[in-house]
XYZ file of N, CA and C in Angstrom:
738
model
N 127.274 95.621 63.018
C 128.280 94.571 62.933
C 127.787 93.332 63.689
N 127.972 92.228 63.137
C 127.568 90.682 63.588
C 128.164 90.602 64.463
N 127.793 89.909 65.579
C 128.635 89.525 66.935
C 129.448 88.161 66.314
N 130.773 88.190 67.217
C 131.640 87.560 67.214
C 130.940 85.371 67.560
N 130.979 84.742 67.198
C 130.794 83.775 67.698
C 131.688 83.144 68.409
N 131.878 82.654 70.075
C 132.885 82.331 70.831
C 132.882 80.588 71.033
N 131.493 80.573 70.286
C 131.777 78.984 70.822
C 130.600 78.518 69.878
N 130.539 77.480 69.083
C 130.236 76.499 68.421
C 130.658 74.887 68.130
N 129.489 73.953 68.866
C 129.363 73.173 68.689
C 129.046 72.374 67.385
N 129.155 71.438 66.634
C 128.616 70.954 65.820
C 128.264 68.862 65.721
N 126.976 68.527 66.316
C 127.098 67.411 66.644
C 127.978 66.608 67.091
N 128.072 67.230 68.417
C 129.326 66.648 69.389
C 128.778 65.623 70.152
N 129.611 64.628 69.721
C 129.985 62.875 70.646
C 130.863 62.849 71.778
N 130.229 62.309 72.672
C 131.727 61.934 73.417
C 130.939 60.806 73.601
N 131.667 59.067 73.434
C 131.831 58.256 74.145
C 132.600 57.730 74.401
N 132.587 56.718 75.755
C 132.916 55.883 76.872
C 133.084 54.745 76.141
N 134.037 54.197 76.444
C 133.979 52.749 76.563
C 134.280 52.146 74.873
N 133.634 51.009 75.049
C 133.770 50.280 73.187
C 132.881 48.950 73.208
N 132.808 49.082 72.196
C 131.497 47.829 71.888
C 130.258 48.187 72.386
N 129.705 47.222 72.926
C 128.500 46.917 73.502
C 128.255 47.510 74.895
N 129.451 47.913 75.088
C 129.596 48.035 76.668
C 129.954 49.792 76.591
N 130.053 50.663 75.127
C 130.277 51.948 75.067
C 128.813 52.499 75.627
N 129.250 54.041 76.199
C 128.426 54.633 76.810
C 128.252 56.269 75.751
N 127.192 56.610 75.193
C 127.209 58.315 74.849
C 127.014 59.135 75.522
N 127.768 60.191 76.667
C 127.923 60.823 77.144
C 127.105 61.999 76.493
N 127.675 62.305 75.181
C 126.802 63.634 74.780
C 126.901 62.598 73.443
N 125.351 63.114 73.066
C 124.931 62.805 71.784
C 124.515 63.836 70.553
N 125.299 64.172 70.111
C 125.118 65.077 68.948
C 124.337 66.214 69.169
N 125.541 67.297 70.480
C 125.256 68.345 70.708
C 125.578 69.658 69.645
N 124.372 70.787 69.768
C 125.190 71.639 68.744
C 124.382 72.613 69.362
N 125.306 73.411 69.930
C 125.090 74.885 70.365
C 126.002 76.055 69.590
N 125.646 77.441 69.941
C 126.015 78.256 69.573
C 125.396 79.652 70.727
N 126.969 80.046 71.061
C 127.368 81.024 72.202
C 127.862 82.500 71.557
N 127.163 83.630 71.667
C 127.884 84.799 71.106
C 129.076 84.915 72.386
N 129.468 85.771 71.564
C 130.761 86.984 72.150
C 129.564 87.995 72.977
N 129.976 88.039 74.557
C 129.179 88.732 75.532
C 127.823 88.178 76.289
N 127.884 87.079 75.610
C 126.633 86.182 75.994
C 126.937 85.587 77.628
N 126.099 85.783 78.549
C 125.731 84.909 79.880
C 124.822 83.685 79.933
N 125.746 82.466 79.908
C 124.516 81.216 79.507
C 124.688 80.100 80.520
N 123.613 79.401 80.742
C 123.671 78.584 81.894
C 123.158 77.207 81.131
N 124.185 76.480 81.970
C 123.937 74.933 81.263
C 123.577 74.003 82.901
N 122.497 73.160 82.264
C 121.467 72.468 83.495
C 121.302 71.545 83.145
N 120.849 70.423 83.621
C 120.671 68.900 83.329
C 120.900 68.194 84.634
N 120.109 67.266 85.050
C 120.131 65.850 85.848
C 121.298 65.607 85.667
N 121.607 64.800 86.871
C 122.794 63.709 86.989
C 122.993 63.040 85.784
N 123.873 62.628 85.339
C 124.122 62.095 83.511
C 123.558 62.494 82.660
N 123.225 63.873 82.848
C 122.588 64.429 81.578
C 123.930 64.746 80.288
N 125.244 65.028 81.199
C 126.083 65.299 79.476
C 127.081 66.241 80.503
N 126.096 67.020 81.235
C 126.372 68.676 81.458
C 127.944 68.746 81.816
N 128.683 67.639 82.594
C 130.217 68.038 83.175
C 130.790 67.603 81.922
N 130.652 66.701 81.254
C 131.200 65.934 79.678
C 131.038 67.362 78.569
N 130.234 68.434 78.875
C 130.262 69.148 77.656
C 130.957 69.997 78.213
N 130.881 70.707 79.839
C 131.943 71.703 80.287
C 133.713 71.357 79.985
N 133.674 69.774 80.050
C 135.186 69.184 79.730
C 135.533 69.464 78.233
N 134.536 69.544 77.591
C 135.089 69.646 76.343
C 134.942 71.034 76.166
N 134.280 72.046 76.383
C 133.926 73.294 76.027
C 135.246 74.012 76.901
N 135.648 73.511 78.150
C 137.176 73.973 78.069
C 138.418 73.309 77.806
N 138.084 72.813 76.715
C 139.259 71.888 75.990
C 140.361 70.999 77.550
N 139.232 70.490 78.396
C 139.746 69.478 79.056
C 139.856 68.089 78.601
N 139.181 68.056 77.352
C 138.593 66.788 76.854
C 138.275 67.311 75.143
N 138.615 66.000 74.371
C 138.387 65.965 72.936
C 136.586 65.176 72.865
N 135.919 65.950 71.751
C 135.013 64.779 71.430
C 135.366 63.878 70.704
N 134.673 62.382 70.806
C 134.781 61.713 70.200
C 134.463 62.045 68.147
N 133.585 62.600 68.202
C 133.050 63.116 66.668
C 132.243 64.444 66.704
N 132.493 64.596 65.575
C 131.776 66.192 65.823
C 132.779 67.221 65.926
N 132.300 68.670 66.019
C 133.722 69.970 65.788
C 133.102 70.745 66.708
N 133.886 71.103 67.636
C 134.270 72.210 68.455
C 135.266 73.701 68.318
N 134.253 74.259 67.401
C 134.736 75.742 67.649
C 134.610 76.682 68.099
N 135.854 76.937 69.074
C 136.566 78.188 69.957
C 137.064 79.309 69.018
N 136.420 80.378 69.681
C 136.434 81.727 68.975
C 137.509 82.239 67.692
N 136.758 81.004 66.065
C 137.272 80.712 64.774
C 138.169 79.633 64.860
N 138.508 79.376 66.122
C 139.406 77.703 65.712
C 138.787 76.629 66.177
N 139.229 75.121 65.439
C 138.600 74.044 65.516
C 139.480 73.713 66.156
N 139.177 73.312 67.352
C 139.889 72.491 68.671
C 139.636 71.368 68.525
N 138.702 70.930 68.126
C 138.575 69.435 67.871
C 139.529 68.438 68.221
N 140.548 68.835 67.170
C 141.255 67.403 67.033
C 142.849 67.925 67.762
N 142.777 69.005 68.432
C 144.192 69.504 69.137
C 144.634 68.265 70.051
N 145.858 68.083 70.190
C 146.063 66.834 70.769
C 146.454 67.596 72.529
N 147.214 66.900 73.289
C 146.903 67.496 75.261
C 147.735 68.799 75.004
N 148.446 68.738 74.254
C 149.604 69.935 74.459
C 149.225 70.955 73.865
N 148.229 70.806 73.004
C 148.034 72.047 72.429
C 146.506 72.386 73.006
N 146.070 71.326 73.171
C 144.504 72.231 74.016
C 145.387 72.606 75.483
N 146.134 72.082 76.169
C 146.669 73.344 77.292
C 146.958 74.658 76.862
N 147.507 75.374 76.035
C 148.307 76.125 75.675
C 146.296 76.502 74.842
N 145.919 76.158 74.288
C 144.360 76.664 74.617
C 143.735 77.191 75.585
N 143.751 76.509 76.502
C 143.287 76.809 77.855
C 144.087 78.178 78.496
N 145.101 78.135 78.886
C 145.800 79.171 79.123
C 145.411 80.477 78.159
N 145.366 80.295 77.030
C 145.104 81.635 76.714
C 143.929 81.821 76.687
N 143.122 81.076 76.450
C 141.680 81.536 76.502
C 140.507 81.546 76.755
N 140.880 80.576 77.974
C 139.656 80.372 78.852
C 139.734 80.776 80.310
N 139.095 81.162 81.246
C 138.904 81.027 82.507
C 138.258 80.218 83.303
N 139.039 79.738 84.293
C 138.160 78.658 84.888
C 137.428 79.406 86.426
N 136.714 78.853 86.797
C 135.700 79.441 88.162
C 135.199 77.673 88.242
N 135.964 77.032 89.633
C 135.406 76.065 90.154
C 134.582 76.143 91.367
N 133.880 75.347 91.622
C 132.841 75.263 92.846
C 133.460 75.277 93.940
N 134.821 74.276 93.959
C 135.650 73.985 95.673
C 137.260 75.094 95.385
N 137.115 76.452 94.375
C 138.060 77.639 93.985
C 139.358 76.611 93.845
N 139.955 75.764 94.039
C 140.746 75.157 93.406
C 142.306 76.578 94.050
N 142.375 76.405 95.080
C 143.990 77.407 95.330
C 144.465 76.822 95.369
N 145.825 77.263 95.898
C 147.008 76.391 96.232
C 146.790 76.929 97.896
N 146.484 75.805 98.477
C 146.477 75.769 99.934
C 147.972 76.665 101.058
N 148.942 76.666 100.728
C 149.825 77.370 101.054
C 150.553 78.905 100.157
N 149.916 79.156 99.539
C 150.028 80.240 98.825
C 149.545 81.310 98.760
N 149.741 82.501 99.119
C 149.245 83.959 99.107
C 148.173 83.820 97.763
N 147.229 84.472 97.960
C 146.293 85.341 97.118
C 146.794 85.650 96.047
N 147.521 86.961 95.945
C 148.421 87.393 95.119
C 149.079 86.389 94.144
N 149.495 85.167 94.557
C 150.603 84.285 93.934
C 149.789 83.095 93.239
N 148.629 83.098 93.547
C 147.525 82.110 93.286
C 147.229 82.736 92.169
N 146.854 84.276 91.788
C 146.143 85.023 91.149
C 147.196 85.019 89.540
N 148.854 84.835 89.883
C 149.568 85.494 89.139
C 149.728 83.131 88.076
N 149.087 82.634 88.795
C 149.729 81.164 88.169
C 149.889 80.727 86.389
N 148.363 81.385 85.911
C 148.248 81.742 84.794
C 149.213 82.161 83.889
N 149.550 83.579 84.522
C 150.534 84.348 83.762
C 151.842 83.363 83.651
N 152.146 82.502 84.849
C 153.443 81.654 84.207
C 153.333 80.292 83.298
N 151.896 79.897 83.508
C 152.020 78.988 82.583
C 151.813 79.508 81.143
N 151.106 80.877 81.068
C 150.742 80.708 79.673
C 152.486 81.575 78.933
N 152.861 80.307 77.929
C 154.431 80.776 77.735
C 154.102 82.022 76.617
N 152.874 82.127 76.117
C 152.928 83.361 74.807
C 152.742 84.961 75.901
N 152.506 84.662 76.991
C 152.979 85.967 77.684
C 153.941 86.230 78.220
N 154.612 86.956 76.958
C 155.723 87.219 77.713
C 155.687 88.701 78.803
N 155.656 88.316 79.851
C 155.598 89.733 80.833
C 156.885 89.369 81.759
N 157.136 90.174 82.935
C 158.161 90.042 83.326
C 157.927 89.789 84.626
N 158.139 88.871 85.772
C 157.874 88.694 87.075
C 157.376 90.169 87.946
N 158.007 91.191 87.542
C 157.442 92.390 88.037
C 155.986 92.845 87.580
N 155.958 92.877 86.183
C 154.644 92.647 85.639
C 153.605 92.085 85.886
N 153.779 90.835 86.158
C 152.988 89.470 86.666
C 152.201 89.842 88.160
N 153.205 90.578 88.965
C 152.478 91.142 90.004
C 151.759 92.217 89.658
N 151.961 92.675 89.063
C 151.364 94.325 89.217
C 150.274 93.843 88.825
N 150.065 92.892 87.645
C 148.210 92.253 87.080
C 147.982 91.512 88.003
N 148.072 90.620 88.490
C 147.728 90.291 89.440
C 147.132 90.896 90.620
N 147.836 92.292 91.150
C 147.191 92.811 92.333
C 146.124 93.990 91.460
N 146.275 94.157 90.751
C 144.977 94.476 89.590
C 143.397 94.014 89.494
N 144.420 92.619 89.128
C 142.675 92.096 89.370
C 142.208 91.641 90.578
N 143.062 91.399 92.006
C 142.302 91.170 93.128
C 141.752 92.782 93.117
N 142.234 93.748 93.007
C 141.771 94.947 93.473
C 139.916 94.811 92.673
N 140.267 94.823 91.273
C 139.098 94.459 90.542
C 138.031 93.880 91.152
N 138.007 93.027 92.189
C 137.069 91.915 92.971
C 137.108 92.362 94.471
N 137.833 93.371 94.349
C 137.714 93.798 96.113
C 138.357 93.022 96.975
N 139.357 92.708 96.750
C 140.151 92.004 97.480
C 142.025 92.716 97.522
N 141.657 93.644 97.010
C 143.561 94.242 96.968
C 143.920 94.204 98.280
N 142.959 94.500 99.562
C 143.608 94.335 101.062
C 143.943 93.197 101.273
N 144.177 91.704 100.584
C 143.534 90.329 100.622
C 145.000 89.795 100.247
N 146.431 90.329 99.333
C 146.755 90.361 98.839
C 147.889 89.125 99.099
N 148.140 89.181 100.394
C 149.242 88.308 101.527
C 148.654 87.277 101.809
N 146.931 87.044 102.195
C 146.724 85.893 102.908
C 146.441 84.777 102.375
N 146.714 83.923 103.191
C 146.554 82.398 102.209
C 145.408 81.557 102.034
N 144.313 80.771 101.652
C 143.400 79.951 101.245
C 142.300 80.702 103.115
N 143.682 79.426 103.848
C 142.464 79.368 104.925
C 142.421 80.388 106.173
N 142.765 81.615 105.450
C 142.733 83.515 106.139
C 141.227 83.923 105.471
N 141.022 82.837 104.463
C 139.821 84.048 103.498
C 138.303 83.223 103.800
N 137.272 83.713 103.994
C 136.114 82.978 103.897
C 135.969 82.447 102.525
N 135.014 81.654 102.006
C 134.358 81.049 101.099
C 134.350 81.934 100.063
N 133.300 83.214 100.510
C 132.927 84.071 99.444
C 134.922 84.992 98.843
N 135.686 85.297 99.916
C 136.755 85.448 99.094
C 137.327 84.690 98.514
N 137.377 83.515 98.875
C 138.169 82.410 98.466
C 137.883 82.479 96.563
N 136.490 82.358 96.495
C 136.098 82.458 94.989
C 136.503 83.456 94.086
N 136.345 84.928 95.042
C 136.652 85.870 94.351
C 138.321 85.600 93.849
N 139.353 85.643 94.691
C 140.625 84.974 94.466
C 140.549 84.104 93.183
N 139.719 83.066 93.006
C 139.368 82.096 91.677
C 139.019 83.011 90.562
N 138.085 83.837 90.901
C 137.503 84.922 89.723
C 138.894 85.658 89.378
N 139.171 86.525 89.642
C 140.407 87.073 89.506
C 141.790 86.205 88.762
N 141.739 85.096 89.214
C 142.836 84.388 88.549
C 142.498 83.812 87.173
N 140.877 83.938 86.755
C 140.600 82.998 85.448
C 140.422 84.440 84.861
N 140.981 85.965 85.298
C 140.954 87.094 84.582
C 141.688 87.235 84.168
N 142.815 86.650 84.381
C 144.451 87.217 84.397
C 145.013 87.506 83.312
N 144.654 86.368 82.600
C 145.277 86.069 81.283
C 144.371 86.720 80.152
N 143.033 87.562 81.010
C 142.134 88.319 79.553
C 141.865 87.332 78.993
N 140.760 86.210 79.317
C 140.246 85.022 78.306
C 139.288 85.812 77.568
N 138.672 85.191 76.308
C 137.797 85.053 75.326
C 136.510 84.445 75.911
N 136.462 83.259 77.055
C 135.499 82.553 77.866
C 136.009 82.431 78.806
N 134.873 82.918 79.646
C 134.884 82.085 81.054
C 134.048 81.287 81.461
N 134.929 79.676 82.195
C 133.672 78.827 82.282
C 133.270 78.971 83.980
N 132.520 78.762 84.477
C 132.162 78.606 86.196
C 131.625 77.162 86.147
N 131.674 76.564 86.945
C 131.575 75.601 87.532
C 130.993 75.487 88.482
N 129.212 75.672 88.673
C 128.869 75.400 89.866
C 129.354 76.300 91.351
N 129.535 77.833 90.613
C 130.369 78.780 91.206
C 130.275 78.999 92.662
N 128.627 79.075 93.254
C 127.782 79.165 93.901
C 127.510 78.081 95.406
N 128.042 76.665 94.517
C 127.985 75.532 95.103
C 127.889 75.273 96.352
N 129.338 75.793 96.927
C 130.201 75.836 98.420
C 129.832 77.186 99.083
N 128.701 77.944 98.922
C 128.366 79.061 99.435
C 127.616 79.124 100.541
N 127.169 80.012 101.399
C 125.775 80.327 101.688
C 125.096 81.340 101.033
N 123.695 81.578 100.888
C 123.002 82.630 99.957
C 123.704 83.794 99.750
N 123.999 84.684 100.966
C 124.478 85.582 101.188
C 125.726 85.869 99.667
N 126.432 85.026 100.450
C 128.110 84.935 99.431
C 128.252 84.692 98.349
N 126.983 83.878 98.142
C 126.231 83.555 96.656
C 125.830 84.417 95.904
N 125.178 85.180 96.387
C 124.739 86.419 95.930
C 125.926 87.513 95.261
N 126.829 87.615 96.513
C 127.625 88.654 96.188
C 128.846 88.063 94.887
N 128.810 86.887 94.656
C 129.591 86.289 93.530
C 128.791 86.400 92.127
N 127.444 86.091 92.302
C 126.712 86.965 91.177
C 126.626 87.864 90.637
N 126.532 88.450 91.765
C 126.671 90.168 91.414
C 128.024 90.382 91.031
N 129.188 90.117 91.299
C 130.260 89.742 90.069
C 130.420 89.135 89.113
N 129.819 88.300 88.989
C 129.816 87.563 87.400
C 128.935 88.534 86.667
N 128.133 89.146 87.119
C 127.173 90.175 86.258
C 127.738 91.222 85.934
N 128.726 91.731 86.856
C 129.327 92.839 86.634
C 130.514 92.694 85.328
N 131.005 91.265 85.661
C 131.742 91.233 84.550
C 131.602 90.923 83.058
N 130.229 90.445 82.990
C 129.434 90.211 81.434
C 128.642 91.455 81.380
N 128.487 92.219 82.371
C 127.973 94.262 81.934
C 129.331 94.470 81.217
N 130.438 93.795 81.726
C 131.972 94.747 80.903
C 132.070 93.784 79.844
N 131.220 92.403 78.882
C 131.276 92.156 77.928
C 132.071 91.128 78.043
N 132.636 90.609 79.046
C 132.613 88.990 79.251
C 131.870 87.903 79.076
N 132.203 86.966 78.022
C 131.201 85.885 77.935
C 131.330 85.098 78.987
N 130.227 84.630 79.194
C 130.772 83.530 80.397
C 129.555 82.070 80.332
N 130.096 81.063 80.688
C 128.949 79.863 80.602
C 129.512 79.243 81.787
N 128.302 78.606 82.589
C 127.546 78.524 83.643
C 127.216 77.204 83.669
N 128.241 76.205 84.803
C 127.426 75.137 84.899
C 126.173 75.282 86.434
N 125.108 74.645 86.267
C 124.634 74.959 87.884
C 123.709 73.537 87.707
N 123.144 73.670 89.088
C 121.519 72.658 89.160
C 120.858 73.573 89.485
N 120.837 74.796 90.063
C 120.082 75.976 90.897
C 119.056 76.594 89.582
N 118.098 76.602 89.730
C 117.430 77.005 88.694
C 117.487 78.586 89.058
N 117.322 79.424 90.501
C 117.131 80.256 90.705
C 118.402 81.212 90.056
N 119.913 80.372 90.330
C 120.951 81.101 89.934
C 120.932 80.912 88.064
N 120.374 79.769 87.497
C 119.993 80.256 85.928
C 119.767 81.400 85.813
N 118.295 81.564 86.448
C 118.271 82.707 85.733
C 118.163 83.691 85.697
N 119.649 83.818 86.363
C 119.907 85.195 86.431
C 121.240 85.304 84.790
N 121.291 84.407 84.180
C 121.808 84.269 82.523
C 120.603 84.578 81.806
N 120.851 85.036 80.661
C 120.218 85.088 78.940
C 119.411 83.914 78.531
N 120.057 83.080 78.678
C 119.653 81.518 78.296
C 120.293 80.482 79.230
N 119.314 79.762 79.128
C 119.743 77.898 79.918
C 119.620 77.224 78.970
N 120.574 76.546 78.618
C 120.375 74.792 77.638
C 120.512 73.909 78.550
N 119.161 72.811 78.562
C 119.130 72.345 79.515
C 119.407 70.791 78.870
N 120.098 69.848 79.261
C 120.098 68.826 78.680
C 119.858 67.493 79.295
N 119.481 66.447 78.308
C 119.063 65.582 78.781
C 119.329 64.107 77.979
N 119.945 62.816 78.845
C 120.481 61.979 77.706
C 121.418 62.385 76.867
N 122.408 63.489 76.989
C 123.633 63.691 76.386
C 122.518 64.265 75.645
N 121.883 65.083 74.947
C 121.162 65.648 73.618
C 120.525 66.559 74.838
N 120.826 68.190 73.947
C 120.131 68.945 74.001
C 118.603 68.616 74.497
N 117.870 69.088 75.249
C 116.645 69.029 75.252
C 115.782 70.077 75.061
N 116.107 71.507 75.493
C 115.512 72.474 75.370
C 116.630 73.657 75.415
N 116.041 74.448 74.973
C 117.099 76.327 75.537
C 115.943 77.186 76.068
N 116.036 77.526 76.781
C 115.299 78.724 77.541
C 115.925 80.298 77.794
N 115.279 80.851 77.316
C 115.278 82.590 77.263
C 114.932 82.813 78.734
N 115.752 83.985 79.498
C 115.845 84.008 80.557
C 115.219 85.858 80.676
N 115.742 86.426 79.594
C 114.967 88.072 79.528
C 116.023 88.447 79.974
N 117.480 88.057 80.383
C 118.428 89.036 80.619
C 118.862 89.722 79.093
N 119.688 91.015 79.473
C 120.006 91.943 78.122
C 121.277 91.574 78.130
N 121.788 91.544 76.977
C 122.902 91.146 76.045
C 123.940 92.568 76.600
N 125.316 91.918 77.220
C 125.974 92.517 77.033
C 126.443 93.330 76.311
N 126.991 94.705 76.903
C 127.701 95.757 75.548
C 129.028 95.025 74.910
N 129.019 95.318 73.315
C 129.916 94.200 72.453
C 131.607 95.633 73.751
N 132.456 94.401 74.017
C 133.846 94.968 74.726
C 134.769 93.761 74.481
N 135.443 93.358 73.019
C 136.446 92.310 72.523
C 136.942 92.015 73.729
N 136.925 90.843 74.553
C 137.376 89.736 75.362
C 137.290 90.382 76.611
N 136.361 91.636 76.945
C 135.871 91.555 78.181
C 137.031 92.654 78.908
N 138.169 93.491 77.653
C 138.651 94.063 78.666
C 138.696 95.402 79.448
N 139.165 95.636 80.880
C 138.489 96.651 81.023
C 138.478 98.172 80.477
N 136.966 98.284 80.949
C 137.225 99.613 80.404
C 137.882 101.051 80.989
C-alpha cells in the first residue's frame, strides 16, 4: 500500500509588499512529505524557511500556488477556517515552548482540546488526555507545576505533549532545540524520535546541521527556492495513521 501523502506543495509564492517595492519570500516551492516521514528544513537568514513553516501550518496563505494538507487544499481557506485547521491537525513545538506563564502543566497541555470545537469530549475527559500525554513524556509527576517550577528541557516536553493532544496528522517544531543546553537537547530528540518510531510525521525547522541529521531528509533552501534535499540515512517510520499510540 502507497503511503499516505501529508503534505504537498505545489509552486508556492508568498509575497511582500506590491509593485516595485514587492519582496518573494518563497519562490515557487514544491515539496512533498509522506505520512511518517522525519524532515528537516534549513536555510540562511531569508532563505524562505519561517515563510514556509507559516504556511505549512496554515499560519499564513500563499500568495499563488496550492498547499496540500493530508488531501485538502488549504490554499485558499480564509483565518477561520485555517484555525479550525490548525487545531485539528497540526502540532506545534516552539523554540521559547510558548505556555501560559501562570498555568499548571496539566491545563497548558489540555488548551487544544478546548479550542478545537469538533472535539467534543467532556472537561473530565480533557483531563484524563491530558495527564496521558504528560505521562507519555515523563512528566505525569509534573502535573500541578507552573512554567517557572520546570527547567527548559520540561518546559518543552509540556509543549510536546500539548501539540499531541488533539492526535495531529503533522507536527511542526520550531527550532525545538534552540533554548536548550546539549544535554536537554538531546533528551528532546530522543523524543521526537521516539515519536516518529510510533509513526508521527513531523517537520523540523533548525540551523543546527548536527540536529538535521538526525531526520530522513533536509530541504535546504535558498532565495525562497528550494535549493537542494539531502538524504540523511534515517529509516522510515512504521506506517501508524496519525501517529496514534500503540
Amino acid at each position: 500500500m502507497p503511503e499516505q501523502t501529508i503534505i504537498q506543495t505545489s509552486e508556492v509564492r508568498k509575497v511582500y509588499g506590491m509593485g516595485e517595492i514587492s519582496v518573494a519570500a518563497l519562490d515557487g516551492v514544491s515539496i512533498s512529505i509522506q505520512e511518517g516521514e522525519f524532515v528537516a528544513i534549513m536555510g540562511p537568514s531569508g532563505s524562505g524557511k519561517s515563510t514556509l513553516m507559516n504556511i505549512l501550518g496554515c499560519l499564513d496563505r500563499p500568495t499563488d500556488g496550492h498547499y496540500i494538507l493530508d488531501d485538502e487544499d488549504v490554499s485558499d481557506l480564509d483565518k477561520t477556517e485555517l484555525a479550525a485547521i490548525r487545531s485539528r491537525q497540526i502540532g506545534f513545538i516552539f523554540q521559547s515552548y510558548n505556555l501560559l506563564s501562570r498555568t499548571t502543566a496539566l491545563d497548558n497541555v489540555k488548551l487544544p482540546l478546548i479550542y478545537n470545537r469538533d472535539n467534543k469530549v467532556s472537561p473530565e475527559e480533557r483531563v484524563e488526555i491530558a495527564r496521558r500525554k504528560l505521562e507519555a513524556v515523563g512528566l505525569g509527576d509534573r502535573a500541578h507545576h507552573q512554567p517557572h517550577e520546570l527547567s527548559g528541557g520540561q518546559q518543552q516536553r509540556v509543549a510536546i505533549a500539548r501539540a499531541l493532544v488533539n492526535d495531529p496528522v503533522l507536527i511542526l517544531a520550531d527550532e525545538p532545540t534552540g533554548n536548550l543546553d546539549t544535554r536537554s537537547g538531546e533528551d528532546i530528540m530522543n523524543l521526537l524520535h521516539e515519536l516518529h518510531e510510533d509513526g508521527r510525521t513531523i517537520v523540523m525547522v533548525t540551523h543546527d546541521h548536527e540536529i538535521a541529521e538526525h531526520t530522513q531528509r533536509t530541504i535546504h533552501l535558498r532565495d525562497g527556492k528550494v535549493e537542494k534535499v539531502i538524504k540523511n540515512g534515517k529509516k522510515h517510520a512504521p506506517r501508524n495513521r496519525k501517529g496514534g499510540s500503540k
